[in-house]
């Protein structure tokens, strides 16, 4: 996937989250959407940094990055659960 396609995908996810937060009557929907996406990326980063200590390793690829951005913390938890099963 080209870089512009990834950027368009992430921007559309951001706008979707912002619309959902707006529909839920949150005061700052863009800030909440950005925090939702950033929390998933930071959780994936934390799992990656602690991999040497815990032995739990998630490969950082386009799929895991998009899952962490779109799913947030539950998305990273899903990746960890799938890593445990497979």
PDB file of C-alpha atoms in Angstrom:
ATOM      1  CA  UNK A   1       0.000   0.000   0.000  1.00  0.00           C
ATOM      2  CA  UNK A   2       1.447   3.388  -0.900  1.00  0.00           C
ATOM      3  CA  UNK A   3       2.153   5.960   1.762  1.00  0.00           C
ATOM      4  CA  UNK A   4      -0.628   8.281   0.615  1.00  0.00           C
ATOM      5  CA  UNK A   5      -3.127   5.398   0.919  1.00  0.00           C
ATOM      6  CA  UNK A   6      -2.107   4.817   4.519  1.00  0.00           C
ATOM      7  CA  UNK A   7      -2.397   8.540   5.253  1.00  0.00           C
ATOM      8  CA  UNK A   8      -5.884   8.663   3.714  1.00  0.00           C
ATOM      9  CA  UNK A   9      -6.932   5.593   5.709  1.00  0.00           C
ATOM     10  CA  UNK A  10      -5.697   7.051   9.008  1.00  0.00           C
ATOM     11  CA  UNK A  11      -7.310  10.411   8.263  1.00  0.00           C
ATOM     12  CA  UNK A  12     -10.637   8.760   7.469  1.00  0.00           C
ATOM     13  CA  UNK A  13     -10.450   6.759  10.713  1.00  0.00           C
ATOM     14  CA  UNK A  14      -9.694   9.990  12.577  1.00  0.00           C
ATOM     15  CA  UNK A  15     -12.704  11.714  11.029  1.00  0.00           C
ATOM     16  CA  UNK A  16     -14.914   8.724  11.816  1.00  0.00           C
ATOM     17  CA  UNK A  17     -13.830   8.773  15.460  1.00  0.00           C
ATOM     18  CA  UNK A  18     -14.352  12.538  15.599  1.00  0.00           C
ATOM     19  CA  UNK A  19     -17.864  12.152  14.192  1.00  0.00           C
ATOM     20  CA  UNK A  20     -18.676   9.418  16.711  1.00  0.00           C
ATOM     21  CA  UNK A  21     -17.446  11.590  19.578  1.00  0.00           C
ATOM     22  CA  UNK A  22     -19.446  14.518  18.184  1.00  0.00           C
ATOM     23  CA  UNK A  23     -22.565  12.360  17.983  1.00  0.00           C
ATOM     24  CA  UNK A  24     -22.011  11.308  21.596  1.00  0.00           C
ATOM     25  CA  UNK A  25     -22.071  15.014  22.547  1.00  0.00           C
ATOM     26  CA  UNK A  26     -18.460  15.197  23.729  1.00  0.00           C
ATOM     27  CA  UNK A  27     -17.099  18.700  24.155  1.00  0.00           C
ATOM     28  CA  UNK A  28     -13.917  18.297  22.106  1.00  0.00           C
ATOM     29  CA  UNK A  29     -14.496  15.537  19.516  1.00  0.00           C
ATOM     30  CA  UNK A  30     -11.242  16.064  17.574  1.00  0.00           C
ATOM     31  CA  UNK A  31      -9.134  15.933  20.720  1.00  0.00           C
ATOM     32  CA  UNK A  32     -10.914  12.810  21.929  1.00  0.00           C
ATOM     33  CA  UNK A  33     -10.472  11.122  18.550  1.00  0.00           C
ATOM     34  CA  UNK A  34      -6.767  11.950  18.523  1.00  0.00           C
ATOM     35  CA  UNK A  35      -6.385  10.629  22.069  1.00  0.00           C
ATOM     36  CA  UNK A  36      -8.193   7.413  21.149  1.00  0.00           C
ATOM     37  CA  UNK A  37      -5.822   6.760  18.275  1.00  0.00           C
ATOM     38  CA  UNK A  38      -2.716   7.822  20.196  1.00  0.00           C
ATOM     39  CA  UNK A  39      -3.542   5.579  23.141  1.00  0.00           C
ATOM     40  CA  UNK A  40      -3.472   2.533  20.886  1.00  0.00           C
ATOM     41  CA  UNK A  41      -0.155   3.532  19.346  1.00  0.00           C
ATOM     42  CA  UNK A  42       1.374   4.203  22.751  1.00  0.00           C
ATOM     43  CA  UNK A  43       0.123   0.857  24.050  1.00  0.00           C
ATOM     44  CA  UNK A  44       1.737  -0.915  21.108  1.00  0.00           C
ATOM     45  CA  UNK A  45       4.950   0.994  21.800  1.00  0.00           C
ATOM     46  CA  UNK A  46       4.833  -0.022  25.470  1.00  0.00           C
ATOM     47  CA  UNK A  47       4.336  -3.681  24.550  1.00  0.00           C
ATOM     48  CA  UNK A  48       7.237  -3.445  22.114  1.00  0.00           C
ATOM     49  CA  UNK A  49       9.542  -1.790  24.663  1.00  0.00           C
ATOM     50  CA  UNK A  50       8.708  -4.334  27.377  1.00  0.00           C
ATOM     51  CA  UNK A  51       9.152  -7.339  25.073  1.00  0.00           C
ATOM     52  CA  UNK A  52      12.640  -8.040  26.394  1.00  0.00           C
ATOM     53  CA  UNK A  53      11.423  -8.203  29.977  1.00  0.00           C
ATOM     54  CA  UNK A  54       8.128 -10.000  29.502  1.00  0.00           C
ATOM     55  CA  UNK A  55       8.866 -12.265  26.552  1.00  0.00           C
ATOM     56  CA  UNK A  56       5.681 -11.100  24.838  1.00  0.00           C
ATOM     57  CA  UNK A  57       6.528  -9.856  21.370  1.00  0.00           C
ATOM     58  CA  UNK A  58       4.284  -8.221  18.777  1.00  0.00           C
ATOM     59  CA  UNK A  59       5.926  -7.522  15.444  1.00  0.00           C
ATOM     60  CA  UNK A  60       5.524  -3.895  14.408  1.00  0.00           C
ATOM     61  CA  UNK A  61       4.113  -4.010  10.907  1.00  0.00           C
ATOM     62  CA  UNK A  62       1.524  -2.125   8.912  1.00  0.00           C
ATOM     63  CA  UNK A  63      -1.203  -4.485  10.121  1.00  0.00           C
ATOM     64  CA  UNK A  64      -0.368  -4.103  13.801  1.00  0.00           C
ATOM     65  CA  UNK A  65       0.000  -0.331  13.489  1.00  0.00           C
ATOM     66  CA  UNK A  66      -3.368   0.051  11.785  1.00  0.00           C
ATOM     67  CA  UNK A  67      -5.003  -2.280  14.312  1.00  0.00           C
ATOM     68  CA  UNK A  68      -3.572  -0.268  17.191  1.00  0.00           C
ATOM     69  CA  UNK A  69      -4.657   3.045  15.642  1.00  0.00           C
ATOM     70  CA  UNK A  70      -8.147   1.851  14.775  1.00  0.00           C
ATOM     71  CA  UNK A  71      -8.789  -0.360  17.783  1.00  0.00           C
ATOM     72  CA  UNK A  72      -6.899   1.578  20.443  1.00  0.00           C
ATOM     73  CA  UNK A  73      -6.089  -0.298  23.635  1.00  0.00           C
ATOM     74  CA  UNK A  74      -8.674  -3.050  22.930  1.00  0.00           C
ATOM     75  CA  UNK A  75      -7.076  -3.535  19.509  1.00  0.00           C
ATOM     76  CA  UNK A  76      -3.650  -4.111  21.036  1.00  0.00           C
ATOM     77  CA  UNK A  77      -5.232  -6.438  23.600  1.00  0.00           C
ATOM     78  CA  UNK A  78      -6.796  -8.378  20.721  1.00  0.00           C
ATOM     79  CA  UNK A  79      -3.389  -8.641  19.042  1.00  0.00           C
ATOM     80  CA  UNK A  80      -1.876  -9.947  22.275  1.00  0.00           C
ATOM     81  CA  UNK A  81      -4.684 -12.470  22.670  1.00  0.00           C
ATOM     82  CA  UNK A  82      -4.272 -13.680  19.091  1.00  0.00           C
ATOM     83  CA  UNK A  83      -0.524 -13.945  19.668  1.00  0.00           C
ATOM     84  CA  UNK A  84      -1.249 -16.131  22.691  1.00  0.00           C
ATOM     85  CA  UNK A  85      -3.563 -18.435  20.735  1.00  0.00           C
ATOM     86  CA  UNK A  86      -1.469 -18.826  17.600  1.00  0.00           C
TER      87      UNK A  86
END
